Short mmCIF file of C-alpha atoms in Angstrom, two decimals:
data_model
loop_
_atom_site.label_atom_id
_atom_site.label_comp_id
_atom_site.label_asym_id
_atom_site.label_seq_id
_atom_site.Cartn_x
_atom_site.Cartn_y
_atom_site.Cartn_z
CA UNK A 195 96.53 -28.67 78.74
CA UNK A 196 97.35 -26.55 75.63
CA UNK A 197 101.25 -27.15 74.69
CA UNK A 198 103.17 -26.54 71.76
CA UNK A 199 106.18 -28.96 70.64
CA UNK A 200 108.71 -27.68 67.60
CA UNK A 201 110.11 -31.33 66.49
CA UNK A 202 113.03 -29.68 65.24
CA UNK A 203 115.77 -27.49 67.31
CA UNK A 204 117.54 -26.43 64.44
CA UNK A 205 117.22 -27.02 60.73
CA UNK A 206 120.16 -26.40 57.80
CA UNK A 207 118.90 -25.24 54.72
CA UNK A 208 121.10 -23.98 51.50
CA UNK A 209 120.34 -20.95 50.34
CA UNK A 210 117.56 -21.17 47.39
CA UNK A 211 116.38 -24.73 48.71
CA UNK A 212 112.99 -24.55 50.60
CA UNK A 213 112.07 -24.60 54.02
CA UNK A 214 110.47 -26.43 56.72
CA UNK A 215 110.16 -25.84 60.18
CA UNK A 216 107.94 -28.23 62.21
CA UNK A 217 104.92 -27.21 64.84
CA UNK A 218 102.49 -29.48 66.34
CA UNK A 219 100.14 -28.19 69.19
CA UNK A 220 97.32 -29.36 71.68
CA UNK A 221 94.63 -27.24 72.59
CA UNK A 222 91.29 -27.82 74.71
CA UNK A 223 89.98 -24.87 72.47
CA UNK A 224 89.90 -23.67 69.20
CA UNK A 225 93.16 -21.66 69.64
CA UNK A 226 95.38 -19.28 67.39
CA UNK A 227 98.41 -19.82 66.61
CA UNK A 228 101.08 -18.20 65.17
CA UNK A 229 105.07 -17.90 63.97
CA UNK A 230 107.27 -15.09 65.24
CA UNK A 231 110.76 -15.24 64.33
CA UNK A 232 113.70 -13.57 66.49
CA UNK A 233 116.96 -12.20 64.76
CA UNK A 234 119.85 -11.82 67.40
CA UNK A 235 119.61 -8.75 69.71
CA UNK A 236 116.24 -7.57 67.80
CA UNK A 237 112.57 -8.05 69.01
CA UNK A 238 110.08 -10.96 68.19
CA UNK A 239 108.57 -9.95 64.56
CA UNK A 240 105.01 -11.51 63.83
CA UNK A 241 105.30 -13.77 60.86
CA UNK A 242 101.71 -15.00 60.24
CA UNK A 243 98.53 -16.18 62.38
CA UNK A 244 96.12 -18.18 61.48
CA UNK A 245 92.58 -17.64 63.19
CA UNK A 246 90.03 -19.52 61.70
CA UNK A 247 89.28 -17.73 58.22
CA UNK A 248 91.74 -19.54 55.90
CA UNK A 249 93.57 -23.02 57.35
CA UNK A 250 96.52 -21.78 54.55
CA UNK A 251 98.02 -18.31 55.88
CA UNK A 252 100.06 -16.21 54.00
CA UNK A 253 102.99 -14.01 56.03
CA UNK A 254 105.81 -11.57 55.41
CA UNK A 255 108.91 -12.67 53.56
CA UNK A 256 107.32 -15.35 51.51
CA UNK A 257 106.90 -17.55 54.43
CA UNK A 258 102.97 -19.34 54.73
CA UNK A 259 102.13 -21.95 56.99
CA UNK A 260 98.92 -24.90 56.87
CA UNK A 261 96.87 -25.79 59.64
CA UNK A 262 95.76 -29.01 59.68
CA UNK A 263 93.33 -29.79 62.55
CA UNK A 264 93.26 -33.48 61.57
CA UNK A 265 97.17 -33.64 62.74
CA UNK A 266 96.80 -30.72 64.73
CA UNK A 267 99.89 -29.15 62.46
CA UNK A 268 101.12 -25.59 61.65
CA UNK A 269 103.81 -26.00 59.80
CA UNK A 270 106.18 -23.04 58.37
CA UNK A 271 107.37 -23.07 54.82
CA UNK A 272 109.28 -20.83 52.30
CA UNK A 273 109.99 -21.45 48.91
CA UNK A 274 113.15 -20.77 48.92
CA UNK A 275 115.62 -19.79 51.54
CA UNK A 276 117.58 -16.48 52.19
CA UNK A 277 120.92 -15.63 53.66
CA UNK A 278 118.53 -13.28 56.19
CA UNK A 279 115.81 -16.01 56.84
CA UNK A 280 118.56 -17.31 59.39
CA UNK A 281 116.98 -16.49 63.03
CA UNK A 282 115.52 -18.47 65.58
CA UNK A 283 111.57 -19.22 64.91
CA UNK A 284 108.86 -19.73 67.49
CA UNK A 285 105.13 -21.68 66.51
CA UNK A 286 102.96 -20.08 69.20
CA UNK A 287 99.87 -21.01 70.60
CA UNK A 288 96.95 -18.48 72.27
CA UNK A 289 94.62 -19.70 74.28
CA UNK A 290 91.15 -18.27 75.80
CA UNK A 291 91.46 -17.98 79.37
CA UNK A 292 88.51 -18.72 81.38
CA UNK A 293 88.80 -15.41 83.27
CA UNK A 294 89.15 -13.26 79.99
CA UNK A 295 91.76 -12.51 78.20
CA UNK A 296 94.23 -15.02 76.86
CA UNK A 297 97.82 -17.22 77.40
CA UNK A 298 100.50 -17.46 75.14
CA UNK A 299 102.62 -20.38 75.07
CA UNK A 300 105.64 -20.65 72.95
CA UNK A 301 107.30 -23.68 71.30
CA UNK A 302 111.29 -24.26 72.23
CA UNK A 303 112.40 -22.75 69.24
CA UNK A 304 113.63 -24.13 66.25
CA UNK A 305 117.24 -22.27 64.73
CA UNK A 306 117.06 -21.90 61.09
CA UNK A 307 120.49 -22.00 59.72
CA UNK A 308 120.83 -20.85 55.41
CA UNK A 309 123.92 -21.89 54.12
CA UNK A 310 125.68 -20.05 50.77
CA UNK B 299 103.77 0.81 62.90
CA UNK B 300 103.33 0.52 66.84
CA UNK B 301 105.95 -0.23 68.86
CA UNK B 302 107.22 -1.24 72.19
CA UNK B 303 110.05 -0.43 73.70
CA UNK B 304 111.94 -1.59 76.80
CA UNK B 305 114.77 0.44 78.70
CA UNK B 306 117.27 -0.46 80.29
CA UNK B 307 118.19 -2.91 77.06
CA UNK B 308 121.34 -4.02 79.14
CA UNK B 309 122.01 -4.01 83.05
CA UNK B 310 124.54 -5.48 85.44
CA UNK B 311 123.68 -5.59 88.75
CA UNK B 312 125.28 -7.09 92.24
CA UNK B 313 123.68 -9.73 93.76
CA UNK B 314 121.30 -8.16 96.66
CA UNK B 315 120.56 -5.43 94.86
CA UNK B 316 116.89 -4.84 93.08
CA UNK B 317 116.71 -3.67 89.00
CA UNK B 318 113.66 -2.11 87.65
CA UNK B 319 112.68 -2.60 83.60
CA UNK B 320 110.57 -0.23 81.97
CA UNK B 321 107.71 -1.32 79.40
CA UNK B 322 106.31 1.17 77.28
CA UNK B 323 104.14 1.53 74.46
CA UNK B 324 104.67 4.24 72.12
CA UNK B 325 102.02 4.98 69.81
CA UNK B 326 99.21 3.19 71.52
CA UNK B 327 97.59 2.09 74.88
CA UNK B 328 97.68 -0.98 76.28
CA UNK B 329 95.77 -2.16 79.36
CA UNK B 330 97.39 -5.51 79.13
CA UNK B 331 100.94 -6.07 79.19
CA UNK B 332 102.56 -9.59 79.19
CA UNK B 333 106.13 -10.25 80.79
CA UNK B 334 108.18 -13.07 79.37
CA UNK B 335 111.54 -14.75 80.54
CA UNK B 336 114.03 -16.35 78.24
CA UNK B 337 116.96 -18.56 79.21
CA UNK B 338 119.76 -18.58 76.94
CA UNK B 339 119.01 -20.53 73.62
CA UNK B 340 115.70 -21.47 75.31
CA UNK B 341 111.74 -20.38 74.55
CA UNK B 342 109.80 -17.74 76.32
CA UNK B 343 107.99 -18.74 79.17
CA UNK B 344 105.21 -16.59 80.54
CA UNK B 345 105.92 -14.53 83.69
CA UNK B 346 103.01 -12.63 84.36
CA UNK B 347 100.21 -10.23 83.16
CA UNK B 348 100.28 -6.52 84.02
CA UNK B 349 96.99 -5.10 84.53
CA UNK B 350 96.32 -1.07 84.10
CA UNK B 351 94.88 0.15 87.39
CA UNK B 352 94.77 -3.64 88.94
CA UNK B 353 97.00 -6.16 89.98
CA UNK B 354 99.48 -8.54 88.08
CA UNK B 355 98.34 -12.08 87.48
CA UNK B 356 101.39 -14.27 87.77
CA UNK B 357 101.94 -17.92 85.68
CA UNK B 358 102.00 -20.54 88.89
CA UNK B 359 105.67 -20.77 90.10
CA UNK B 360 106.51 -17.02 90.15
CA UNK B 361 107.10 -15.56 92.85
CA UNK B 362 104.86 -12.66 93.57
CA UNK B 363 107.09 -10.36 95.74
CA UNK B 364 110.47 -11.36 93.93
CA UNK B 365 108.77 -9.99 90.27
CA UNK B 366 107.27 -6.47 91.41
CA UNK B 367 104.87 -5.44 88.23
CA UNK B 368 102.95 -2.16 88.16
CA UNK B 369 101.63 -0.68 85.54
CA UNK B 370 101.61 2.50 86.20
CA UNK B 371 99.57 4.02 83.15
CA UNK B 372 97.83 3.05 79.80
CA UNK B 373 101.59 3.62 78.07
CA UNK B 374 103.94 1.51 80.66
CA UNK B 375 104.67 -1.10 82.55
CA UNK B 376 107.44 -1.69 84.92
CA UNK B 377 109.21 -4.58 86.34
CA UNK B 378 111.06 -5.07 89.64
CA UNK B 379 113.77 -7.90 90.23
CA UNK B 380 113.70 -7.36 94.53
CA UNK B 381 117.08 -8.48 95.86
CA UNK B 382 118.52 -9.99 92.85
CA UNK B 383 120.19 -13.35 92.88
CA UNK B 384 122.77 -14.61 90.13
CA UNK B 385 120.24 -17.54 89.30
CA UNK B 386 118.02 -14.42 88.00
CA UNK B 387 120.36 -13.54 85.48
CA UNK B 388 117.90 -13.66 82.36
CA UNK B 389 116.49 -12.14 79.09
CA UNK B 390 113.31 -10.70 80.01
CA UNK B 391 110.75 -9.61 77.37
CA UNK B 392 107.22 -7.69 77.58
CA UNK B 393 105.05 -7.38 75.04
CA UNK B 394 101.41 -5.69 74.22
CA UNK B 395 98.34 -7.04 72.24
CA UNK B 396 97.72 -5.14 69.05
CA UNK B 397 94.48 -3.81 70.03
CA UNK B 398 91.63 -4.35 72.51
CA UNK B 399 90.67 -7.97 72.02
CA UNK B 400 93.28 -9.66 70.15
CA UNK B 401 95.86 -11.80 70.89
CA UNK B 402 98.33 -10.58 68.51
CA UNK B 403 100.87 -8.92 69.99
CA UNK B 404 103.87 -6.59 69.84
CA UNK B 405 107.47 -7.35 71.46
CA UNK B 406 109.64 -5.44 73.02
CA UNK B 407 113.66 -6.02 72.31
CA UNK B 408 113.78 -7.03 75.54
CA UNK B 409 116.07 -6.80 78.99
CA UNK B 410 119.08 -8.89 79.03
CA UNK B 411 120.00 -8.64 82.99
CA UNK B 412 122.86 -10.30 84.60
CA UNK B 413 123.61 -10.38 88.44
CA UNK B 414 126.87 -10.37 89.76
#
């Protein structure tokens, strides 16, 4: 069954100081995945996906995550956190369905906090 | 870029009573629309997916006739809470893929509803 666990439920960064928010999936297929991130009372925003071109992706805001089949890892990371990088991040899993189309199944979350 | 938008973006309701959410894309057509639910400070978990000119597949353990869907034309989607219970007070969120065969997708800002 294809699942998706975010290891951390909120992370604490200072601003300037990189980031790391945690994904690790399971998939019977060879799935895509992706980060959206939610700011309060605002849609989900597409981050980066990663298909199967490229196993490092590059996204909007300086953010890039590395899939690593071998620990079946997508990992988010920025360089260097921003006051407006706080928002609650989702890792995000699509799978084929066998009827067509696809599912999407979202991690728990993981609340990025950026201190001053 | 495209976007989707939902309406109402708030609504209070009494219990009993049935709320409708509108789904619509704006600058392109979508035969497939997903609905999500989100608890508070939760993930989103799959609801169901609205089919243009056929009917919704629901995610096993929602209830058909308690989540009306109909998508009504290649633009919008609408959802139906029938007699509405407190216990269905919820953030609900559709979204559309980006185009015909991917599973990228665009989010509304979704529905926060709360039953009285």
């Amino acid at each position: 069954a294809q699942s998706v666990t975010q290891l951390d439920s909120h992370v604490s960064v200072s601003e300037g100081t990189p980031v790391l928010l945690r994904c690790n999936y399971s998939s019977s297929y060879s799935p895509s995945l992706f980060w959206y991130v939610q700011h309060p009372n605002k849609g989900l925003q597409l981050l980066l996906k990663y298909t199967s071109a490229a196993t490092l992706v590059k996204g909007i805001n300086g953010f890039e995550a590395e899939f690593k089949k071998s620990e079946t890892s997508f990992h988010l990371t920025k360089p260097s956190a921003h006051m407006s990088d706080a928002a609650e991040y989702f890792c995000v899993v699509s799978d084929p369905r066998n009827t067509g189309g696809f599912k999407t199944i979202f991690g728990a979350g993981t609340r990025l906090f950026v201190k001053a | 870029g495209a976007v989707v938008s939902q309406h109402p973006s708030r609504v209070i309701c009494k219990s009993g009573t049935s709320v409708k959410i509108e789904c619509r894309s704006l600058d392109f057509q979508a035969t497939t629309m997903f609905w999500y639910r989100q608890f508070p400070k939760q993930s989103l978990m799959l609801m169901a997916t609205s089919n243009e000119g056929s009917k919704a597949t629901y995610e096993q353990g929602v209830e058909k006739d308690k989540f009306l869907i109909n998508h009504a034309s290649l633009t919008l989607s609408t959802l139906t809470v029938t007699s509405a219970h407190p216990e269905d007070s919820s953030f609900y969120i559709c979204s559309a893929p980006q185009g015909k065969g991917t599973d990228t997708q665009y989010f509304g800002p979704g529905t926060r509803l709360t039953v009285l």
